[in-house]
PDB file of C-alpha atoms in Angstrom:
ATOM      1  CA  UNK L   1      29.698  30.229  31.704  1.00 76.00           C
ATOM      2  CA  UNK L   2      29.287  28.085  28.594  1.00 84.00           C
ATOM      3  CA  UNK L   3      29.115  24.375  29.360  1.00 84.00           C
ATOM      4  CA  UNK L   4      29.326  21.856  26.523  1.00 88.00           C
ATOM      5  CA  UNK L   5      28.236  18.406  27.579  1.00 86.00           C
ATOM      6  CA  UNK L   6      27.746  15.392  25.343  1.00 89.00           C
ATOM      7  CA  UNK L   7      24.786  13.726  27.026  1.00 89.00           C
ATOM      8  CA  UNK L   8      25.036   9.981  26.473  1.00 89.00           C
ATOM      9  CA  UNK L   9      21.571   8.401  26.446  1.00 87.00           C
ATOM     10  CA  UNK L  10      22.702   5.049  25.086  1.00 81.00           C
ATOM     11  CA  UNK L  11      21.790   3.385  28.369  1.00 81.00           C
ATOM     12  CA  UNK L  12      18.148   4.389  27.862  1.00 80.00           C
ATOM     13  CA  UNK L  13      15.961   2.054  25.849  1.00 74.00           C
ATOM     14  CA  UNK L  14      14.498   4.388  23.252  1.00 78.00           C
ATOM     15  CA  UNK L  15      12.397   3.045  20.406  1.00 75.00           C
ATOM     16  CA  UNK L  16      10.742   4.679  17.418  1.00 74.00           C
ATOM     17  CA  UNK L  17       7.882   6.948  18.460  1.00 79.00           C
ATOM     18  CA  UNK L  18       9.193   7.374  22.021  1.00 85.00           C
ATOM     19  CA  UNK L  19       9.650  10.714  23.759  1.00 89.00           C
ATOM     20  CA  UNK L  20      12.487  11.828  26.006  1.00 91.00           C
ATOM     21  CA  UNK L  21      11.419  14.372  28.663  1.00 93.00           C
ATOM     22  CA  UNK L  22      14.136  16.289  30.486  1.00 93.00           C
ATOM     23  CA  UNK L  23      14.950  19.509  32.320  1.00 94.00           C
ATOM     24  CA  UNK L  24      18.083  21.593  32.710  1.00 91.00           C
ATOM     25  CA  UNK L  25      19.022  22.683  36.233  1.00 90.00           C
ATOM     26  CA  UNK L  26      21.585  25.315  37.160  1.00 87.00           C
ATOM     27  CA  UNK L  27      22.983  25.673  40.687  1.00 84.00           C
ATOM     28  CA  UNK L  28      24.228  29.180  41.465  1.00 81.00           C
ATOM     29  CA  UNK L  29      25.795  28.615  44.898  1.00 75.00           C
ATOM     30  CA  UNK L  30      26.942  31.464  47.102  1.00 76.00           C
ATOM     31  CA  UNK L  31      28.382  31.432  50.632  1.00 73.00           C
ATOM     32  CA  UNK L  32      25.643  33.585  52.120  1.00 75.00           C
ATOM     33  CA  UNK L  33      22.397  32.179  50.714  1.00 74.00           C
ATOM     34  CA  UNK L  34      23.611  28.707  49.877  1.00 73.00           C
ATOM     35  CA  UNK L  35      22.383  26.823  46.782  1.00 77.00           C
ATOM     36  CA  UNK L  36      20.115  28.675  44.387  1.00 83.00           C
ATOM     37  CA  UNK L  37      18.758  26.187  41.859  1.00 86.00           C
ATOM     38  CA  UNK L  38      17.020  27.315  38.677  1.00 88.00           C
ATOM     39  CA  UNK L  39      15.049  24.797  36.642  1.00 91.00           C
ATOM     40  CA  UNK L  40      14.114  25.088  32.981  1.00 92.00           C
ATOM     41  CA  UNK L  41      10.749  24.256  31.518  1.00 95.00           C
ATOM     42  CA  UNK L  42      10.221  20.678  30.470  1.00 95.00           C
ATOM     43  CA  UNK L  43      12.034  19.880  27.205  1.00 94.00           C
ATOM     44  CA  UNK L  44      10.743  17.039  25.070  1.00 93.00           C
ATOM     45  CA  UNK L  45      12.789  15.222  22.449  1.00 90.00           C
ATOM     46  CA  UNK L  46      10.460  13.327  20.096  1.00 87.00           C
ATOM     47  CA  UNK L  47      11.842  10.371  18.186  1.00 84.00           C
ATOM     48  CA  UNK L  48      10.047   9.825  14.868  1.00 83.00           C
ATOM     49  CA  UNK L  49       7.765   6.830  14.664  1.00 82.00           C
ATOM     50  CA  UNK L  50       7.820   4.351  11.804  1.00 79.00           C
ATOM     51  CA  UNK L  51       4.594   5.949  10.578  1.00 83.00           C
ATOM     52  CA  UNK L  52       6.360   9.331  10.437  1.00 85.00           C
ATOM     53  CA  UNK L  53       9.316   7.911   8.516  1.00 85.00           C
ATOM     54  CA  UNK L  54       7.209   6.035   5.978  1.00 86.00           C
ATOM     55  CA  UNK L  55       4.916   9.053   5.580  1.00 87.00           C
ATOM     56  CA  UNK L  56       7.939  11.176   4.649  1.00 87.00           C
ATOM     57  CA  UNK L  57       8.997   8.595   2.063  1.00 88.00           C
ATOM     58  CA  UNK L  58       5.464   8.461   0.660  1.00 89.00           C
ATOM     59  CA  UNK L  59       5.460  12.244   0.241  1.00 90.00           C
ATOM     60  CA  UNK L  60       8.515  11.988  -2.029  1.00 90.00           C
ATOM     61  CA  UNK L  61       6.936   9.068  -3.876  1.00 90.00           C
ATOM     62  CA  UNK L  62       3.629  10.852  -4.475  1.00 91.00           C
ATOM     63  CA  UNK L  63       5.481  13.911  -5.726  1.00 92.00           C
ATOM     64  CA  UNK L  64       7.504  11.666  -8.059  1.00 91.00           C
ATOM     65  CA  UNK L  65       4.359  10.074  -9.478  1.00 90.00           C
ATOM     66  CA  UNK L  66       2.743  13.471 -10.044  1.00 92.00           C
ATOM     67  CA  UNK L  67       5.799  14.737 -11.929  1.00 91.00           C
ATOM     68  CA  UNK L  68       6.011  11.539 -14.007  1.00 90.00           C
ATOM     69  CA  UNK L  69       2.342  11.832 -14.968  1.00 89.00           C
ATOM     70  CA  UNK L  70       2.858  15.495 -15.939  1.00 89.00           C
ATOM     71  CA  UNK L  71       5.790  14.457 -18.147  1.00 88.00           C
ATOM     72  CA  UNK L  72       3.633  11.760 -19.711  1.00 85.00           C
ATOM     73  CA  UNK L  73       0.974  14.330 -20.653  1.00 86.00           C
ATOM     74  CA  UNK L  74       3.616  16.679 -22.069  1.00 86.00           C
ATOM     75  CA  UNK L  75       5.161  13.912 -24.164  1.00 83.00           C
ATOM     76  CA  UNK L  76       1.819  13.109 -25.758  1.00 83.00           C
ATOM     77  CA  UNK L  77       1.290  16.762 -26.626  1.00 83.00           C
ATOM     78  CA  UNK L  78       4.829  17.135 -28.016  1.00 82.00           C
ATOM     79  CA  UNK L  79       4.442  14.005 -30.173  1.00 82.00           C
ATOM     80  CA  UNK L  80       1.127  15.239 -31.566  1.00 82.00           C
ATOM     81  CA  UNK L  81       2.589  18.633 -32.506  1.00 82.00           C
ATOM     82  CA  UNK L  82       5.654  17.072 -34.156  1.00 80.00           C
ATOM     83  CA  UNK L  83       3.510  14.615 -36.151  1.00 81.00           C
ATOM     84  CA  UNK L  84       1.057  17.333 -37.183  1.00 80.00           C
ATOM     85  CA  UNK L  85       3.806  19.647 -38.480  1.00 77.00           C
ATOM     86  CA  UNK L  86       5.667  16.836 -40.242  1.00 77.00           C
ATOM     87  CA  UNK L  87       2.501  15.844 -42.131  1.00 78.00           C
ATOM     88  CA  UNK L  88       1.798  19.475 -43.016  1.00 77.00           C
ATOM     89  CA  UNK L  89       5.302  19.829 -44.458  1.00 73.00           C
ATOM     90  CA  UNK L  90       4.559  16.954 -46.824  1.00 71.00           C
ATOM     91  CA  UNK L  91       1.763  19.074 -48.316  1.00 73.00           C
ATOM     92  CA  UNK L  92       3.350  22.493 -48.014  1.00 71.00           C
ATOM     93  CA  UNK L  93       7.089  23.186 -48.187  1.00 66.00           C
ATOM     94  CA  UNK L  94       6.877  26.390 -46.172  1.00 69.00           C
ATOM     95  CA  UNK L  95       6.855  26.397 -42.387  1.00 66.00           C
ATOM     96  CA  UNK L  96       4.281  28.870 -41.131  1.00 72.00           C
ATOM     97  CA  UNK L  97       4.976  31.323 -38.326  1.00 74.00           C
ATOM     98  CA  UNK L  98       2.454  29.493 -36.155  1.00 80.00           C
ATOM     99  CA  UNK L  99       4.120  26.126 -36.787  1.00 75.00           C
ATOM    100  CA  UNK L 100       7.528  27.613 -36.017  1.00 76.00           C
ATOM    101  CA  UNK L 101       6.209  28.926 -32.687  1.00 81.00           C
ATOM    102  CA  UNK L 102       4.723  25.517 -31.878  1.00 79.00           C
ATOM    103  CA  UNK L 103       8.092  23.852 -32.484  1.00 76.00           C
ATOM    104  CA  UNK L 104       9.871  26.412 -30.307  1.00 79.00           C
ATOM    105  CA  UNK L 105       7.308  25.740 -27.594  1.00 81.00           C
ATOM    106  CA  UNK L 106       8.049  22.030 -28.011  1.00 80.00           C
ATOM    107  CA  UNK L 107      11.759  22.655 -27.361  1.00 77.00           C
ATOM    108  CA  UNK L 108      10.881  24.552 -24.185  1.00 82.00           C
ATOM    109  CA  UNK L 109       8.659  21.678 -23.017  1.00 84.00           C
ATOM    110  CA  UNK L 110      11.364  19.084 -23.685  1.00 81.00           C
ATOM    111  CA  UNK L 111      13.921  21.144 -21.737  1.00 83.00           C
ATOM    112  CA  UNK L 112      11.403  21.504 -18.917  1.00 87.00           C
ATOM    113  CA  UNK L 113      10.931  17.734 -19.013  1.00 86.00           C
ATOM    114  CA  UNK L 114      14.673  17.247 -18.521  1.00 85.00           C
ATOM    115  CA  UNK L 115      14.483  19.485 -15.449  1.00 88.00           C
ATOM    116  CA  UNK L 116      11.536  17.463 -14.147  1.00 89.00           C
ATOM    117  CA  UNK L 117      13.520  14.247 -14.601  1.00 90.00           C
ATOM    118  CA  UNK L 118      16.286  15.778 -12.473  1.00 90.00           C
ATOM    119  CA  UNK L 119      13.683  16.665  -9.831  1.00 92.00           C
ATOM    120  CA  UNK L 120      12.506  13.042  -9.805  1.00 91.00           C
ATOM    121  CA  UNK L 121      16.113  11.913  -9.364  1.00 92.00           C
ATOM    122  CA  UNK L 122      16.425  14.183  -6.322  1.00 92.00           C
ATOM    123  CA  UNK L 123      13.243  12.654  -4.888  1.00 92.00           C
ATOM    124  CA  UNK L 124      14.632   9.152  -5.399  1.00 91.00           C
ATOM    125  CA  UNK L 125      17.863  10.232  -3.672  1.00 92.00           C
ATOM    126  CA  UNK L 126      15.819  11.438  -0.684  1.00 91.00           C
ATOM    127  CA  UNK L 127      13.861   8.168  -0.570  1.00 91.00           C
ATOM    128  CA  UNK L 128      17.078   6.116  -0.653  1.00 91.00           C
ATOM    129  CA  UNK L 129      18.658   8.298   2.035  1.00 90.00           C
ATOM    130  CA  UNK L 130      15.635   7.969   4.350  1.00 87.00           C
ATOM    131  CA  UNK L 131      15.442   4.214   3.765  1.00 87.00           C
ATOM    132  CA  UNK L 132      19.160   3.633   4.399  1.00 88.00           C
ATOM    133  CA  UNK L 133      19.300   5.855   7.469  1.00 84.00           C
ATOM    134  CA  UNK L 134      16.303   4.205   9.147  1.00 82.00           C
ATOM    135  CA  UNK L 135      16.556   0.689   7.674  1.00 82.00           C
ATOM    136  CA  UNK L 136      13.083   0.934   6.109  1.00 83.00           C
ATOM    137  CA  UNK L 137      13.597  -1.242   2.996  1.00 85.00           C
ATOM    138  CA  UNK L 138      15.036  -4.681   2.477  1.00 85.00           C
ATOM    139  CA  UNK L 139      18.001  -5.144   0.101  1.00 87.00           C
ATOM    140  CA  UNK L 140      15.836  -6.173  -2.828  1.00 88.00           C
ATOM    141  CA  UNK L 141      13.731  -3.017  -2.636  1.00 88.00           C
ATOM    142  CA  UNK L 142      16.811  -0.824  -2.154  1.00 88.00           C
ATOM    143  CA  UNK L 143      18.279  -2.264  -5.358  1.00 90.00           C
ATOM    144  CA  UNK L 144      15.077  -1.378  -7.223  1.00 89.00           C
ATOM    145  CA  UNK L 145      15.326   2.273  -6.194  1.00 90.00           C
ATOM    146  CA  UNK L 146      18.990   2.339  -7.203  1.00 90.00           C
ATOM    147  CA  UNK L 147      17.924   0.962 -10.580  1.00 91.00           C
ATOM    148  CA  UNK L 148      15.330   3.738 -10.921  1.00 90.00           C
ATOM    149  CA  UNK L 149      18.155   6.276 -10.849  1.00 88.00           C
ATOM    150  CA  UNK L 150      19.883   4.408 -13.654  1.00 88.00           C
ATOM    151  CA  UNK L 151      16.643   4.313 -15.681  1.00 88.00           C
ATOM    152  CA  UNK L 152      16.119   8.059 -15.272  1.00 88.00           C
ATOM    153  CA  UNK L 153      19.679   8.822 -16.378  1.00 85.00           C
ATOM    154  CA  UNK L 154      19.236   6.677 -19.487  1.00 85.00           C
ATOM    155  CA  UNK L 155      16.027   8.470 -20.516  1.00 82.00           C
ATOM    156  CA  UNK L 156      17.867  11.637 -21.478  1.00 78.00           C
ATOM    157  CA  UNK L 157      19.780   9.989 -24.305  1.00 80.00           C
ATOM    158  CA  UNK L 158      22.414  11.765 -26.428  1.00 83.00           C
ATOM    159  CA  UNK L 159      20.364  10.702 -29.477  1.00 85.00           C
ATOM    160  CA  UNK L 160      17.344  12.676 -28.269  1.00 82.00           C
ATOM    161  CA  UNK L 161      19.468  15.769 -27.606  1.00 82.00           C
ATOM    162  CA  UNK L 162      21.130  15.419 -31.029  1.00 85.00           C
ATOM    163  CA  UNK L 163      17.690  15.095 -32.661  1.00 83.00           C
ATOM    164  CA  UNK L 164      16.611  18.350 -31.005  1.00 79.00           C
ATOM    165  CA  UNK L 165      19.776  20.112 -32.150  1.00 82.00           C
ATOM    166  CA  UNK L 166      19.340  18.875 -35.724  1.00 82.00           C
ATOM    167  CA  UNK L 167      15.742  20.077 -35.750  1.00 78.00           C
ATOM    168  CA  UNK L 168      16.769  23.478 -34.400  1.00 78.00           C
ATOM    169  CA  UNK L 169      19.507  23.747 -37.044  1.00 79.00           C
ATOM    170  CA  UNK L 170      17.076  22.849 -39.851  1.00 77.00           C
ATOM    171  CA  UNK L 171      14.620  25.485 -38.592  1.00 74.00           C
ATOM    172  CA  UNK L 172      17.350  28.138 -38.469  1.00 74.00           C
ATOM    173  CA  UNK L 173      18.226  27.346 -42.107  1.00 73.00           C
ATOM    174  CA  UNK L 174      14.514  27.302 -43.142  1.00 66.00           C
ATOM    175  CA  UNK L 175      15.122  24.011 -44.962  1.00 67.00           C
ATOM    176  CA  UNK L 176      11.714  22.304 -45.162  1.00 72.00           C
ATOM    177  CA  UNK L 177      13.088  18.935 -46.243  1.00 76.00           C
ATOM    178  CA  UNK L 178      15.666  18.915 -43.446  1.00 79.00           C
ATOM    179  CA  UNK L 179      12.981  19.969 -40.970  1.00 77.00           C
ATOM    180  CA  UNK L 180      10.737  17.077 -42.055  1.00 80.00           C
ATOM    181  CA  UNK L 181      13.633  14.594 -41.740  1.00 81.00           C
ATOM    182  CA  UNK L 182      14.672  16.023 -38.391  1.00 82.00           C
ATOM    183  CA  UNK L 183      11.069  15.847 -37.145  1.00 81.00           C
ATOM    184  CA  UNK L 184      10.854  12.184 -38.083  1.00 84.00           C
ATOM    185  CA  UNK L 185      14.080  11.424 -36.204  1.00 85.00           C
ATOM    186  CA  UNK L 186      12.861  13.536 -33.282  1.00 82.00           C
ATOM    187  CA  UNK L 187       9.589  11.573 -33.133  1.00 85.00           C
ATOM    188  CA  UNK L 188      11.438   8.245 -33.068  1.00 86.00           C
ATOM    189  CA  UNK L 189      13.563   9.369 -30.126  1.00 85.00           C
ATOM    190  CA  UNK L 190      10.555  10.849 -28.329  1.00 84.00           C
ATOM    191  CA  UNK L 191       8.712   7.559 -28.706  1.00 86.00           C
ATOM    192  CA  UNK L 192      11.640   5.724 -27.107  1.00 88.00           C
ATOM    193  CA  UNK L 193      11.626   8.287 -24.287  1.00 86.00           C
ATOM    194  CA  UNK L 194       7.899   7.705 -23.728  1.00 87.00           C
ATOM    195  CA  UNK L 195       8.384   3.922 -23.651  1.00 89.00           C
ATOM    196  CA  UNK L 196      11.088   4.229 -20.990  1.00 89.00           C
ATOM    197  CA  UNK L 197       8.940   6.635 -18.981  1.00 88.00           C
ATOM    198  CA  UNK L 198       5.963   4.237 -19.116  1.00 90.00           C
ATOM    199  CA  UNK L 199       8.227   1.411 -17.927  1.00 90.00           C
ATOM    200  CA  UNK L 200       9.554   3.564 -15.086  1.00 90.00           C
ATOM    201  CA  UNK L 201       6.027   4.461 -13.912  1.00 90.00           C
ATOM    202  CA  UNK L 202       4.926   0.811 -14.036  1.00 91.00           C
ATOM    203  CA  UNK L 203       7.961  -0.425 -12.070  1.00 90.00           C
ATOM    204  CA  UNK L 204       7.696   2.463  -9.602  1.00 90.00           C
ATOM    205  CA  UNK L 205       4.073   1.563  -8.818  1.00 89.00           C
ATOM    206  CA  UNK L 206       5.094  -2.075  -8.269  1.00 89.00           C
ATOM    207  CA  UNK L 207       7.887  -0.951  -5.928  1.00 89.00           C
ATOM    208  CA  UNK L 208       5.404   1.136  -3.931  1.00 87.00           C
ATOM    209  CA  UNK L 209       3.209  -1.937  -3.459  1.00 87.00           C
ATOM    210  CA  UNK L 210       6.255  -3.935  -2.319  1.00 87.00           C
ATOM    211  CA  UNK L 211       7.168  -1.108   0.037  1.00 85.00           C
ATOM    212  CA  UNK L 212       3.789  -1.465   1.781  1.00 85.00           C
ATOM    213  CA  UNK L 213       4.762  -5.035   2.705  1.00 85.00           C
ATOM    214  CA  UNK L 214       8.099  -3.733   4.027  1.00 82.00           C
ATOM    215  CA  UNK L 215       6.243  -1.127   6.037  1.00 83.00           C
ATOM    216  CA  UNK L 216       3.962  -3.735   7.596  1.00 86.00           C
ATOM    217  CA  UNK L 217       6.923  -5.975   8.444  1.00 84.00           C
ATOM    218  CA  UNK L 218       8.894  -3.118  10.030  1.00 81.00           C
ATOM    219  CA  UNK L 219       5.906  -2.028  12.123  1.00 82.00           C
ATOM    220  CA  UNK L 220       5.374  -5.558  13.427  1.00 87.00           C
ATOM    221  CA  UNK L 221       9.058  -5.829  14.371  1.00 85.00           C
ATOM    222  CA  UNK L 222       8.829  -2.470  16.134  1.00 80.00           C
ATOM    223  CA  UNK L 223       5.780  -3.652  18.105  1.00 84.00           C
ATOM    224  CA  UNK L 224       7.670  -6.803  19.138  1.00 88.00           C
ATOM    225  CA  UNK L 225      10.667  -4.697  20.283  1.00 82.00           C
ATOM    226  CA  UNK L 226       8.379  -2.499  22.386  1.00 80.00           C
ATOM    227  CA  UNK L 227       6.710  -5.565  23.880  1.00 86.00           C
ATOM    228  CA  UNK L 228      10.091  -7.041  24.842  1.00 86.00           C
ATOM    229  CA  UNK L 229      11.132  -3.721  26.347  1.00 80.00           C
ATOM    230  CA  UNK L 230       7.939  -3.586  28.414  1.00 80.00           C
ATOM    231  CA  UNK L 231       8.445  -7.151  29.664  1.00 82.00           C
ATOM    232  CA  UNK L 232      12.073  -6.384  30.602  1.00 81.00           C
ATOM    233  CA  UNK L 233      10.990  -3.274  32.513  1.00 77.00           C
ATOM    234  CA  UNK L 234       8.359  -5.228  34.432  1.00 78.00           C
ATOM    235  CA  UNK L 235      10.778  -8.045  35.263  1.00 80.00           C
ATOM    236  CA  UNK L 236      13.337  -5.553  36.540  1.00 79.00           C
ATOM    237  CA  UNK L 237      10.754  -3.684  38.692  1.00 76.00           C
ATOM    238  CA  UNK L 238       9.037  -6.166  41.068  1.00 74.00           C
ATOM    239  CA  UNK L 239       7.036  -3.367  42.737  1.00 74.00           C
ATOM    240  CA  UNK L 240       5.408  -2.441  39.383  1.00 70.00           C
ATOM    241  CA  UNK L 241       4.679  -6.090  38.627  1.00 71.00           C
ATOM    242  CA  UNK L 242       3.108  -6.495  42.086  1.00 73.00           C
ATOM    243  CA  UNK L 243       0.952  -3.424  41.490  1.00 73.00           C
ATOM    244  CA  UNK L 244      -0.192  -4.751  38.132  1.00 74.00           C
ATOM    245  CA  UNK L 245      -1.017  -8.131  39.663  1.00 75.00           C
ATOM    246  CA  UNK L 246      -3.175  -6.370  42.240  1.00 71.00           C
TER     247      UNK L 246
END
């Protein structure tokens, strides 16, 4: 027999960090032996605590910071390579095989950076989802994380992508002058990308500090709720109150 039962526990006062212990009993009754009751092992439903929820959010945030710092390092390296090759082209019209390979590597790193930006956006989505579901952030902080998504989308500008395409086209045509011009335009767009990334990291760190205040406030409210629940339980159970008084 399959029995589907929607167990309503809304009457129970369950707060964050609480556990719900229960058993399942089955009564196989027959006319000869009477009731035959089987009892399952104890089953425990654990409700996440505020610490658990904030820890999960912090995991996404730490991962985001690590990725952003990796991108920062890559951008510095890419800018140095582009500047080095552009200056070399002013002295020598021919692009060496080594320089060509460096530029191709630069394209790969920029494309990888775009993928890392998308990974950061997914992390921010997870943070927002956790915060909304569990009411972890106030409205002001939620708006900041929404704005982070907008900032990340604006980093990957059409101008930067066009600059990469123009540089690739100039390299395919082996036109040194066009390569030098395209490199200069590429550097300008990369610098703008770096500035936006630096601003994102700075604002993200400020939001994390603000989040700590939210975390403290939420934990205090949770403690107050538990205290009220304990007082209500004692007031509704005179025998327990009498025992405590003793």
